[in-house]
Short mmCIF file of C-alpha atoms in Angstrom, two decimals:
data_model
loop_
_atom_site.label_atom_id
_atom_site.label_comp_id
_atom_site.label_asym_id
_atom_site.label_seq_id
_atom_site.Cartn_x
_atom_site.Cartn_y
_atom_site.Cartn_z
CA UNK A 1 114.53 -1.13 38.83
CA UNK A 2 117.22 1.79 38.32
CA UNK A 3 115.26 4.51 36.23
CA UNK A 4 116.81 6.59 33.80
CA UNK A 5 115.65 10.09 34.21
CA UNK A 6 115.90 12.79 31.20
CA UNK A 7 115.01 16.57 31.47
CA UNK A 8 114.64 19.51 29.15
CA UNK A 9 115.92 22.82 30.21
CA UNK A 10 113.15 25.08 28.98
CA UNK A 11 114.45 28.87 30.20
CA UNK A 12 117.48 30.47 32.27
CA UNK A 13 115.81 34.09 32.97
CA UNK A 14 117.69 35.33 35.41
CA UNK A 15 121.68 34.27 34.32
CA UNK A 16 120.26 35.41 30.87
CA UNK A 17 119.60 39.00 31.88
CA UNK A 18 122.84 39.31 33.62
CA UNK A 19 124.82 37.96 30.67
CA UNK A 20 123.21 40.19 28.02
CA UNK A 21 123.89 43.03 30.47
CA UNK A 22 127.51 43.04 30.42
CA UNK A 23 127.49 41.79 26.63
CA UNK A 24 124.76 44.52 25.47
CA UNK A 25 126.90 47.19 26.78
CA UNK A 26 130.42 46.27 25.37
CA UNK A 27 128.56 46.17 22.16
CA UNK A 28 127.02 50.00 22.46
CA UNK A 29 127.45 52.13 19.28
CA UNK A 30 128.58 55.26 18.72
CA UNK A 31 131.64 56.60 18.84
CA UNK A 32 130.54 60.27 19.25
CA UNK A 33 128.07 62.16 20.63
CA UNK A 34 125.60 62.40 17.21
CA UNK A 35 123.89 66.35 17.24
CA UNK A 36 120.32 66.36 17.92
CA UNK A 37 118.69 63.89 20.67
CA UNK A 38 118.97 60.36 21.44
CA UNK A 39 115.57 58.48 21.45
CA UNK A 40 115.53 54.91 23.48
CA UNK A 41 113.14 52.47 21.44
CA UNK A 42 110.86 50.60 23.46
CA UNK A 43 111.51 52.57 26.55
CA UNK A 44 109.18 51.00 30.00
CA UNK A 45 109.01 52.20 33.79
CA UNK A 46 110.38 49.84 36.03
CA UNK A 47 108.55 49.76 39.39
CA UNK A 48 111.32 47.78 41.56
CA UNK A 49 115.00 46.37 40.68
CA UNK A 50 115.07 42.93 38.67
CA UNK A 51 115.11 39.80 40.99
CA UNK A 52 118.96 38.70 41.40
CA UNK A 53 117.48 34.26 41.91
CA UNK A 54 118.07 31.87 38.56
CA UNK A 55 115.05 30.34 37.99
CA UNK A 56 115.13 27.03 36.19
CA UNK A 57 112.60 24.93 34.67
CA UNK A 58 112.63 21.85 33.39
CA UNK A 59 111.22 18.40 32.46
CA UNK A 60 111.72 15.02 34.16
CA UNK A 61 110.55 11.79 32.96
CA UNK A 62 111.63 8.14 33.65
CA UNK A 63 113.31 6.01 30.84
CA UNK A 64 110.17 5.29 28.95
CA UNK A 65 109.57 8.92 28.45
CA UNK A 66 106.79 9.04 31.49
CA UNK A 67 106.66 12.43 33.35
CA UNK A 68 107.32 11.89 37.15
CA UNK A 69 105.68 13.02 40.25
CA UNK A 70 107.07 13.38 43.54
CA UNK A 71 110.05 15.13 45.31
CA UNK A 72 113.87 14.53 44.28
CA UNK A 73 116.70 16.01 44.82
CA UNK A 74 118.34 18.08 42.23
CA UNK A 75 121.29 20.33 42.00
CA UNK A 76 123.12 22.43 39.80
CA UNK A 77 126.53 23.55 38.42
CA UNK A 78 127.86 26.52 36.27
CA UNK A 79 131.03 25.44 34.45
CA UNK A 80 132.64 27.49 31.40
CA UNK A 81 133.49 24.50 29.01
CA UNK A 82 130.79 22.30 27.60
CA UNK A 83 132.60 19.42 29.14
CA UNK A 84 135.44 19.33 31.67
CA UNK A 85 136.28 23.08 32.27
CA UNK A 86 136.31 24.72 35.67
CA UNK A 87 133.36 24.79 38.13
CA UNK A 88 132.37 28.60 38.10
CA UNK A 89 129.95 28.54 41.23
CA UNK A 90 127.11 25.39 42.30
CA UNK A 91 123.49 24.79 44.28
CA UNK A 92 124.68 22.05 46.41
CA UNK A 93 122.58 22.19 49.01
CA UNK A 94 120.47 18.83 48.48
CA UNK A 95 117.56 20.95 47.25
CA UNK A 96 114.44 18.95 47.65
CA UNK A 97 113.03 19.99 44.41
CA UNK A 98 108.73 18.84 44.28
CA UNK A 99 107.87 17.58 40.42
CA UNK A 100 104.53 17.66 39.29
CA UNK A 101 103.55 15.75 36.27
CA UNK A 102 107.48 16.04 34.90
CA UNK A 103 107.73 19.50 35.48
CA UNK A 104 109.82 21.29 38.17
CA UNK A 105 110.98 25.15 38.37
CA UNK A 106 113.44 26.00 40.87
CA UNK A 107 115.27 29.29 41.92
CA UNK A 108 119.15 28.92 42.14
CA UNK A 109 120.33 30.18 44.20
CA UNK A 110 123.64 28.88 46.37
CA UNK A 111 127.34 30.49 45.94
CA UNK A 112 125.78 31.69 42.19
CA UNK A 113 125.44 35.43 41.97
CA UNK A 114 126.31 38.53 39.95
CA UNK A 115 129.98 38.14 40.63
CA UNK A 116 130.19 34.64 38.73
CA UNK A 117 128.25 35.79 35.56
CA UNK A 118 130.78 38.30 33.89
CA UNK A 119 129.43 38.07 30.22
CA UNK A 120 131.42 35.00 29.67
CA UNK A 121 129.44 31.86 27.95
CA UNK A 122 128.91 29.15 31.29
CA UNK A 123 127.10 26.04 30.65
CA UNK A 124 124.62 24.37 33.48
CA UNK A 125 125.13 20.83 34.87
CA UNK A 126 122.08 19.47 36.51
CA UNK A 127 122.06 16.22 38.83
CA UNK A 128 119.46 14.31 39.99
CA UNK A 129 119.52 11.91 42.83
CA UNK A 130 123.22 11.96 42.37
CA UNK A 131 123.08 11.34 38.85
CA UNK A 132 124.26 13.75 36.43
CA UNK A 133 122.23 14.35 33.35
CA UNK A 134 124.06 15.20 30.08
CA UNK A 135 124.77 17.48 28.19
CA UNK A 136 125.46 20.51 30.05
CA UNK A 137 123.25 23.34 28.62
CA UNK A 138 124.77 26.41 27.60
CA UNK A 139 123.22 29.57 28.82
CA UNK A 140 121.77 32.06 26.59
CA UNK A 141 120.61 35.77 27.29
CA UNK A 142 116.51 35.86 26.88
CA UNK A 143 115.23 38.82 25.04
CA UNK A 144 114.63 40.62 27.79
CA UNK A 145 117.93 40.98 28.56
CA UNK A 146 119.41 42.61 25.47
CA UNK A 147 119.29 46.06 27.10
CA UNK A 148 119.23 47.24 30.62
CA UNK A 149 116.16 48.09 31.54
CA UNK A 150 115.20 51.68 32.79
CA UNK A 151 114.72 51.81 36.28
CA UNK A 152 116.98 48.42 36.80
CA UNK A 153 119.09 48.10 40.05
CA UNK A 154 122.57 46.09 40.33
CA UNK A 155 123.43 46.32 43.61
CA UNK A 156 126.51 44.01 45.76
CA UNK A 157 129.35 44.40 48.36
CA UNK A 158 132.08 43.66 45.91
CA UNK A 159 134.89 45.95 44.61
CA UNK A 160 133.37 46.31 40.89
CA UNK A 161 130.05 45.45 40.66
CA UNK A 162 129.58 46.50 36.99
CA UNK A 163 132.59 46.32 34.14
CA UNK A 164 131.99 47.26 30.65
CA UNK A 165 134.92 46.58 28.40
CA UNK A 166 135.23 47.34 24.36
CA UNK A 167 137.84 44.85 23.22
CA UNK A 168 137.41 46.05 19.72
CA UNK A 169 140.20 47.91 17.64
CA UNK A 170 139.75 51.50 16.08
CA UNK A 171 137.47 53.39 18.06
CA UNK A 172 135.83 51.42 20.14
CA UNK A 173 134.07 52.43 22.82
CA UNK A 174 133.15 50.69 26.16
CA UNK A 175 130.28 52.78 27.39
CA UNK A 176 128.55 55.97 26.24
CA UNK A 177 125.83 57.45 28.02
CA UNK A 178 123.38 60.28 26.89
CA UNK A 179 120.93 62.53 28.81
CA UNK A 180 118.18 64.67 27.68
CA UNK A 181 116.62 68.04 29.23
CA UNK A 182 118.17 69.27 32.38
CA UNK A 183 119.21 65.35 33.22
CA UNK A 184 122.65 64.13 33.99
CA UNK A 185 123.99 61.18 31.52
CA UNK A 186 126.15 59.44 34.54
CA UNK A 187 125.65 60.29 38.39
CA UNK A 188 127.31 57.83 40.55
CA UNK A 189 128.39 57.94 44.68
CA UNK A 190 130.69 56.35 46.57
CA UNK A 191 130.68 55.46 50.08
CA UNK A 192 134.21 55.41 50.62
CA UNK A 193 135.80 53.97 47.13
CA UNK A 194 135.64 55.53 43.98
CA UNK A 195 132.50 56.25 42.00
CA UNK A 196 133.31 55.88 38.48
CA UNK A 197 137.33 54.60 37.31
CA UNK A 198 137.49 54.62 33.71
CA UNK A 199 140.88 53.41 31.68
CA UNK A 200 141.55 52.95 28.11
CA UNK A 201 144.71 51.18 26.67
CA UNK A 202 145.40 53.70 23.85
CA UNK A 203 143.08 56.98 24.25
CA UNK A 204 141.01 59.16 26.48
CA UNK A 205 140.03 57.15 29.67
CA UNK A 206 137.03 59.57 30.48
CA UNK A 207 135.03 61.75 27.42
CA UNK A 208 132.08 64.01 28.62
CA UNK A 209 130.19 66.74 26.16
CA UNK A 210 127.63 69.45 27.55
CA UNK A 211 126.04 70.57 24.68
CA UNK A 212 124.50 73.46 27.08
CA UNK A 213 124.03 76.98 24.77
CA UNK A 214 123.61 78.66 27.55
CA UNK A 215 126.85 78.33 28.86
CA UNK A 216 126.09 77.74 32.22
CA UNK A 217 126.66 74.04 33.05
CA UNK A 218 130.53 71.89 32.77
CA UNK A 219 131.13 69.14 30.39
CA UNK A 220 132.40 67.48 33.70
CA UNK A 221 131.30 68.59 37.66
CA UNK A 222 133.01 66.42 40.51
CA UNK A 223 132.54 67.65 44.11
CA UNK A 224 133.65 66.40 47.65
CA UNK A 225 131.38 67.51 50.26
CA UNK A 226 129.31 65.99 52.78
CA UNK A 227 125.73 65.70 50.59
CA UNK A 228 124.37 66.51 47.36
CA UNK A 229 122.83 69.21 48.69
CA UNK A 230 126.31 71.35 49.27
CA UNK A 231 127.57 70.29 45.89
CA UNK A 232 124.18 71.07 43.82
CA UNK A 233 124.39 74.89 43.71
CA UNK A 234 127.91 75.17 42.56
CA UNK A 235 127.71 72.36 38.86
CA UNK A 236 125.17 75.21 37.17
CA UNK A 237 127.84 78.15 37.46
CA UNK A 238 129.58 77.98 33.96
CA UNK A 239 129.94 76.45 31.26
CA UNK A 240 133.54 74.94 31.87
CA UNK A 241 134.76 71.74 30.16
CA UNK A 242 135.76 70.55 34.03
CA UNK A 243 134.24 71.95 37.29
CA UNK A 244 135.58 70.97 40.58
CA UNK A 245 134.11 71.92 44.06
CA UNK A 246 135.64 70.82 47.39
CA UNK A 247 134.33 71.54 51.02
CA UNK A 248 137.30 71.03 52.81
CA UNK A 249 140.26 70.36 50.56
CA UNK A 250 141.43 71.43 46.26
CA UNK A 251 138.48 71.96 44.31
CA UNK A 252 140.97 70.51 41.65
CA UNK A 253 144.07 68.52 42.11
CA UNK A 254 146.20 68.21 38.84
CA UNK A 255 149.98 66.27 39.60
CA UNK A 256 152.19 65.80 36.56
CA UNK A 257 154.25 62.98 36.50
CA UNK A 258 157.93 61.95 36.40
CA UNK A 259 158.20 62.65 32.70
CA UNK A 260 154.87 64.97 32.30
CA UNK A 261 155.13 68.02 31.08
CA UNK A 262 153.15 69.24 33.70
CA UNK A 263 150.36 69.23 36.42
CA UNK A 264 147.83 72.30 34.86
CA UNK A 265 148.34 72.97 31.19
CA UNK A 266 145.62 76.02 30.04
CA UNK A 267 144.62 77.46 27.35
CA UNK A 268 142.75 80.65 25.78
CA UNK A 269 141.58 80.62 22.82
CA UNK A 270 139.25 83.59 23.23
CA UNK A 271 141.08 87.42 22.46
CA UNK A 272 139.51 88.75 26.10
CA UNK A 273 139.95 85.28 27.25
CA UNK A 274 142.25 84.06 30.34
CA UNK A 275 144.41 80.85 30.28
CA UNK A 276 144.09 80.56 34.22
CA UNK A 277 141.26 82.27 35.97
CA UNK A 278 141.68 82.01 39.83
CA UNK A 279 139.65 83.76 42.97
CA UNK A 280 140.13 83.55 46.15
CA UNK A 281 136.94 85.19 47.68
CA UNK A 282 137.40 84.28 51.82
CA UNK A 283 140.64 85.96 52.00
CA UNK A 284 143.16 83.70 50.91
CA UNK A 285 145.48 83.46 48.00
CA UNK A 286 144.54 83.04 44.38
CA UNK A 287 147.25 81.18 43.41
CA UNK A 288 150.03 79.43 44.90
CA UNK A 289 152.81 78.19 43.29
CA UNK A 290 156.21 75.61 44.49
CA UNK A 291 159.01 74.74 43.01
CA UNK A 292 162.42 73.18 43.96
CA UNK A 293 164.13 73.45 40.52
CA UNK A 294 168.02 74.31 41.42
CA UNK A 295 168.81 77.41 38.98
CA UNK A 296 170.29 76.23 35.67
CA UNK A 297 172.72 78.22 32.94
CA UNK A 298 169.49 80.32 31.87
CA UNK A 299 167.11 80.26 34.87
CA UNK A 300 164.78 78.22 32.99
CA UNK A 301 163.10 76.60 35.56
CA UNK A 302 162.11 79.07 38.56
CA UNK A 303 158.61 78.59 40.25
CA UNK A 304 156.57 81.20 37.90
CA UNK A 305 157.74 81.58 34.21
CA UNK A 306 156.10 84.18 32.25
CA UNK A 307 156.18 84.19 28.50
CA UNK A 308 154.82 87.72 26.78
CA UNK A 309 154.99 86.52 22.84
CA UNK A 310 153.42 90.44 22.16
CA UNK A 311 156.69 92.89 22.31
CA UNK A 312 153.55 95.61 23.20
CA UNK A 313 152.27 93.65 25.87
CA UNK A 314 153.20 93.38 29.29
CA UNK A 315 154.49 90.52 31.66
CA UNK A 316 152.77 90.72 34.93
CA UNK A 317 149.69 93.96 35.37
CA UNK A 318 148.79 95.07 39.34
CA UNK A 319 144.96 96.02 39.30
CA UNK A 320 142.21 96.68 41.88
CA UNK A 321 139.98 94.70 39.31
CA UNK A 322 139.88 93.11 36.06
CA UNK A 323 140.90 95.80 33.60
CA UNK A 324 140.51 98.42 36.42
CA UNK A 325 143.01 101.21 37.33
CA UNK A 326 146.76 99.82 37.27
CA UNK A 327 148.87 100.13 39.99
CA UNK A 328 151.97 98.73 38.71
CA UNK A 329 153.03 96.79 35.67
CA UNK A 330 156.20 95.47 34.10
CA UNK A 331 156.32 95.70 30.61
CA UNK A 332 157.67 93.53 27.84
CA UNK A 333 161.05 95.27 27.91
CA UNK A 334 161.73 94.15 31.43
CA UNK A 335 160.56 98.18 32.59
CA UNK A 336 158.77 98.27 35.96
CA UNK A 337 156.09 101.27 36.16
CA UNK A 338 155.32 101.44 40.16
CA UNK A 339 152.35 104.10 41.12
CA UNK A 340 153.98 103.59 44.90
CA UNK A 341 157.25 103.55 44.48
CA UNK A 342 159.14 100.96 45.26
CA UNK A 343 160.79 99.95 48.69
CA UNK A 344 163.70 97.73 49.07
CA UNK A 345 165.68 95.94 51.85
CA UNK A 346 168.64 98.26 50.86
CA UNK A 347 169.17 101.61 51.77
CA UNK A 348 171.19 102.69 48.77
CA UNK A 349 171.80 102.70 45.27
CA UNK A 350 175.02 100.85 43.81
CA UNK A 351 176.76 100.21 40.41
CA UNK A 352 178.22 96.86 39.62
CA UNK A 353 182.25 97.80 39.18
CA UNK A 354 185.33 95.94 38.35
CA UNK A 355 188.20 95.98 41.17
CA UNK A 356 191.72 97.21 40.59
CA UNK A 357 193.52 93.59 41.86
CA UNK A 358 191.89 90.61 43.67
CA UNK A 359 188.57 91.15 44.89
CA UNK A 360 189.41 89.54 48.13
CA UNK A 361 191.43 92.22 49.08
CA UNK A 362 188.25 93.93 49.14
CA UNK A 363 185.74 94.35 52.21
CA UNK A 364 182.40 96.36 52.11
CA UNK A 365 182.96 99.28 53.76
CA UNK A 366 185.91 100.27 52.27
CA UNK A 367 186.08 103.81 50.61
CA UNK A 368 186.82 103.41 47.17
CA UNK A 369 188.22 105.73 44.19
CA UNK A 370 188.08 105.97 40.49
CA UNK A 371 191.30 103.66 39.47
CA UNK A 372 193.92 104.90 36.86
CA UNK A 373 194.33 102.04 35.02
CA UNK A 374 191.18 100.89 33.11
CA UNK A 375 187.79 102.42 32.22
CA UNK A 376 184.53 101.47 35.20
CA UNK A 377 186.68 100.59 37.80
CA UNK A 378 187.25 101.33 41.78
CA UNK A 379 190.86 100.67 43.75
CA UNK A 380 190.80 101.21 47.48
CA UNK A 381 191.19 105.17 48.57
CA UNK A 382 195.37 105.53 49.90
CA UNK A 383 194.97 109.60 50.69
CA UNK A 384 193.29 112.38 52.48
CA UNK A 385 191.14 114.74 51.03
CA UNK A 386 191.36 112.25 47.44
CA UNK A 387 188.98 114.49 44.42
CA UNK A 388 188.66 110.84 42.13
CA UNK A 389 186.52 109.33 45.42
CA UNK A 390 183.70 107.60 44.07
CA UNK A 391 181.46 106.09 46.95
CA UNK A 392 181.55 103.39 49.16
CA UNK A 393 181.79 99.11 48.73
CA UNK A 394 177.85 98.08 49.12
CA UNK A 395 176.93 95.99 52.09
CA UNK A 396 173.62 95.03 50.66
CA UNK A 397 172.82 97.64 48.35
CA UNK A 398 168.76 98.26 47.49
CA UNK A 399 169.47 98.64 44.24
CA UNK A 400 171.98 97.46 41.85
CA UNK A 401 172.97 98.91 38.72
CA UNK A 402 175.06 98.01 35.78
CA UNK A 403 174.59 93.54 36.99
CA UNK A 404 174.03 91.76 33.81
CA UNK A 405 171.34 88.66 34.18
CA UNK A 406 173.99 85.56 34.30
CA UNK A 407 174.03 82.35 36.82
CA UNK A 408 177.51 82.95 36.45
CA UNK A 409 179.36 84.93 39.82
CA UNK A 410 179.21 88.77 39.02
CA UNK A 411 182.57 90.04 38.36
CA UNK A 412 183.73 93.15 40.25
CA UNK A 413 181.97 94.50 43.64
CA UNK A 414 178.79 97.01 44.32
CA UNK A 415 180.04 100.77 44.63
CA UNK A 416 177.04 102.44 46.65
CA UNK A 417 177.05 106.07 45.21
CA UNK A 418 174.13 107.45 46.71
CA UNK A 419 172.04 106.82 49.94
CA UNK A 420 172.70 104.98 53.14
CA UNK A 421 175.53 102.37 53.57
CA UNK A 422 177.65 101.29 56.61
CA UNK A 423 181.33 103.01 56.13
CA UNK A 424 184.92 102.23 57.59
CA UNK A 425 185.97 105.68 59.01
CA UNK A 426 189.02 106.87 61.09
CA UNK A 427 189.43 109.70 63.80
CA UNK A 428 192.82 110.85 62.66
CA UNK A 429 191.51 114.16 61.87
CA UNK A 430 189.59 114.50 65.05
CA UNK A 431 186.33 112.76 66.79
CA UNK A 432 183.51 112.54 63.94
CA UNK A 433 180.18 113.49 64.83
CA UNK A 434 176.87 113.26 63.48
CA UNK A 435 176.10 115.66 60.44
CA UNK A 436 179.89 116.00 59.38
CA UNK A 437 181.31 115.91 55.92
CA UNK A 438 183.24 113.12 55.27
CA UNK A 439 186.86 112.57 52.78
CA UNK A 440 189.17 109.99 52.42
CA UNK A 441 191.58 109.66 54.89
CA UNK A 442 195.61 108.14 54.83
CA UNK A 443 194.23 105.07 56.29
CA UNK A 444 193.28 102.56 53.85
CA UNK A 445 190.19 102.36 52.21
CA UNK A 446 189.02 104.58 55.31
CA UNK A 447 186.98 108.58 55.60
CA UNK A 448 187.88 110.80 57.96
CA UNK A 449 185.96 114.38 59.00
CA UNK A 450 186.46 116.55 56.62
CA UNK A 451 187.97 120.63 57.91
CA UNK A 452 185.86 123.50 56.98
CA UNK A 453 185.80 124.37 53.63
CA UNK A 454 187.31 121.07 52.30
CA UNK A 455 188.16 121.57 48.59
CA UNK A 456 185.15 120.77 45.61
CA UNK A 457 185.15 117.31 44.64
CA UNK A 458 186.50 115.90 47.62
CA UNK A 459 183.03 115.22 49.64
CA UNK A 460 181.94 111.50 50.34
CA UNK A 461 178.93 111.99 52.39
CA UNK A 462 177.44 113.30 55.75
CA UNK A 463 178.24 111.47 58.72
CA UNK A 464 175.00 109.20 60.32
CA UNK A 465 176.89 108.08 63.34
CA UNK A 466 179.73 108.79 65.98
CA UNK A 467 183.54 107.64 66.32
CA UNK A 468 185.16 108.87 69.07
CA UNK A 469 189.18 107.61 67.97
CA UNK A 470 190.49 104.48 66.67
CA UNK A 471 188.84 103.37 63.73
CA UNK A 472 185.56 102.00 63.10
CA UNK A 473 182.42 101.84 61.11
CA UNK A 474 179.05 103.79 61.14
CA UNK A 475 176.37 104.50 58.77
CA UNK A 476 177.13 107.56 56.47
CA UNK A 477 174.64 109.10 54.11
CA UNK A 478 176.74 109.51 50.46
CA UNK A 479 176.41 112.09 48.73
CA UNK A 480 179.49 112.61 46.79
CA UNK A 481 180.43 116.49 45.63
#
């Protein structure tokens, strides 16, 4: 005679405590750290991680309500609709389940785990002998499972083995986590993925506080190293919002992107206080800065801007150490103040000068005069012994005077007036040698040795090098009187 068999699903420990896990946490309160300590109610020591099996218990009797005895086999389904729905995961595996006066508990076990039982309500299917009993039973968290137990280990191969989402409006947060004494509230490790990803649709994806008084120990400490034991030292240094160590590579890495304002912003709220602080104590470079921004109309993009908003202050200070001795500054006026000196590629000084015609007709080189026909401006030199000579076109002068700050092409050419500069020079008035005054010559834009005695005003410059005939160029020393 075909029995009808009925059971009673008495407890689901196991899916319950995994359910109320990712449910208890989505539901945490409190949007901001409160002041004062956080006491956990109820807290217990755990003494080894939670058992990951499903037990099930249950009833069975035949179809006049007697319990049953024997062995049968029994297996069991997770769907996610009461009826119909999708098969989540299933215990097929012909389990030969022993029942002793109608009652039978079982561990499932299966394709179920912790990667099935996100938080969402599932509903269990049993079958018996191939027949399946009805309803399915919706699975419910036990009490034990309403918070995560201290001590409690979830552990799995997957990529994400625990999410915690907040899909509530306003300020709602997925997970906060507190610490008290010298504790951390969140360590985590990673193999070879990443420890801890965090993401929010509308506001800050990560939020850490250190309420430390002492000021010795970051809101935030991530480090890269081979063990703990190389990053421990280095998270109680200060008390900075974000601490970064690295034992081979960036202690921080900060990229901006396509339309970010930037990779680093800083700031200093504190009157002796620095917006960037950076040491570089094995011998390296404090800071290094790139940039491959073509020069616009105002040069507003080179690879260090610096913005002095005090007219007193200074742009950039030289020092031995912070607030030592100054060896060189540059003040808010644009004035450089060198202890040193300075030393420049050039060899002379120059003034920025407009050109009597077309500046191609111009070489450097060329000996030039005072022109006739308009205030700060050079022609080339036509005659000997000229009294209105004025120095010499700049081949790369060391400094140049009398430039205004424009992307635009300078107008005009560099007149070296003092210092060393290559020269065009002519032997009409005999062989030059080394250590002879120098005047303009007939020849174009050209010196020549000067006689004895040439007349005052006349004087270019001492001669630096030797011309035999011909014409030629060599470097002359000017020194106009």
């Amino acid at each position: 005679m075909k029995r009808q068999r009925q059971w009673i699903l008495v407890s689901v420990l196991a899916l319950g405590l995994l359910l109320a896990l990712a449910a208890g946490l989505a539901l945490a309160q409190g949007p901001e750290p409160p002041e004062g300590e956080v006491s956990v109610e109820g807290e217990v020591s755990a003494a080894a991680a939670v058992d990951s099996k499903t037990p099930v218990q249950g009833r069975l009797t035949d179809d006049s309500g007697n319990p049953l005895n024997g062995t049968y086999t029994i297996n069991f389904y997770l769907y996610d609709a009461l009826t119909g729905g999708n098969l989540v995961c299933d215990d097929d595996q012909n389990n030969d389940v022993p029942v002793s006066n109608g009652l039978f508990t079982w561990e499932i076990w299966g394709d179920c785990g912790s990667n099935d039982l996100t938080g969402l309500q599932l509903y269990l299917e049993i079958r018996v002998e191939g027949e399946t009993l009805s309803p399915r039973q919706p699975i419910y968290p036990v009490p034990y499972a309403f918070s995560l137990r201290p001590g409690a280990i979830i552990s799995g191969t997957s990529d994400g083995i625990l999410t915690v989402r907040s899909t509530g409006s306003g300020d709602s947060d997925a997970f906060v986590a507190y610490a008290g004494g010298t504790g951390e509230a969140v360590t985590a490790s990673a193999t070879e993925g990443v420890a801890v990803a965090a993401f929010s649709d509308d506001y800050l994806g990560l939020q850490a506080y250190s309420y430390d008084t002492a000021n010795d120990h970051p809101g935030i400490f991530g480090c890269s190293a081979d063990s703990s034991g190389t990053c421990d030292p280095y998270r109680d240094d200060n008390g900075a919002g974000v601490m970064g160590y690295s034992q081979y590579d960036y202690g921080g890495y900060f990229v901006g992107g396509t339309s970010a304002d930037g990779g680093v912003y800083a700031e200093a709220n504190y009157s002796l206080g620095m917006g960037v602080w950076a040491e570089n104590k094995g011998g390296g470079a404090a800071v290094y800065a790139e940039g491959d921004a073509a020069g616009g109309t105002s040069h507003i993009f080179p690879t260090l801007y610096l913005v002095q908003a005090d007219s007193a202050g200074d742009f950039v200070v030289g020092s031995g150490s912070i607030w030592g001795t100054r060896y060189w500054r540059v003040d808010r006026t644009g004035r450089g103040f060198f202890n040193g000196g300075t030393q420049a590629s050039g060899a002379d000084f120059a003034e920025q000068m407009a050109v009597e015609g077309e500046e191609v007709d111009y070489e450097p080189g060329d000996v030039l005069i005072i022109s006739g026909s308009a205030d700060r401006m050079v022609e080339l030199s036509v005659e000997p012994f000229a009294t209105a000579v004025i120095g010499v076109y700049s081949t790369e002068p060391g400094v140049l005077a009398g430039a205004p700050d424009t992307d635009d092409p300078l107008e005009g050419i560099p007149v070296a007036i003092t210092g060393i500069v290559p020269c065009k020079v002519s032997a009409e008035n005999g062989a030059i040698h080394r250590g002879d005054l120098l005047v303009t010559s007939s020849t174009s834009g050209h010196a020549m040795r000067a006689e004895d005695n040439p007349p005052q005003g006349t004087v270019l410059g001492k001669a630096l090098g030797e011309l035999a005939e011909g014409t030629g160029i060599i470097e002359i020393l000017v020194t106009l009187q």
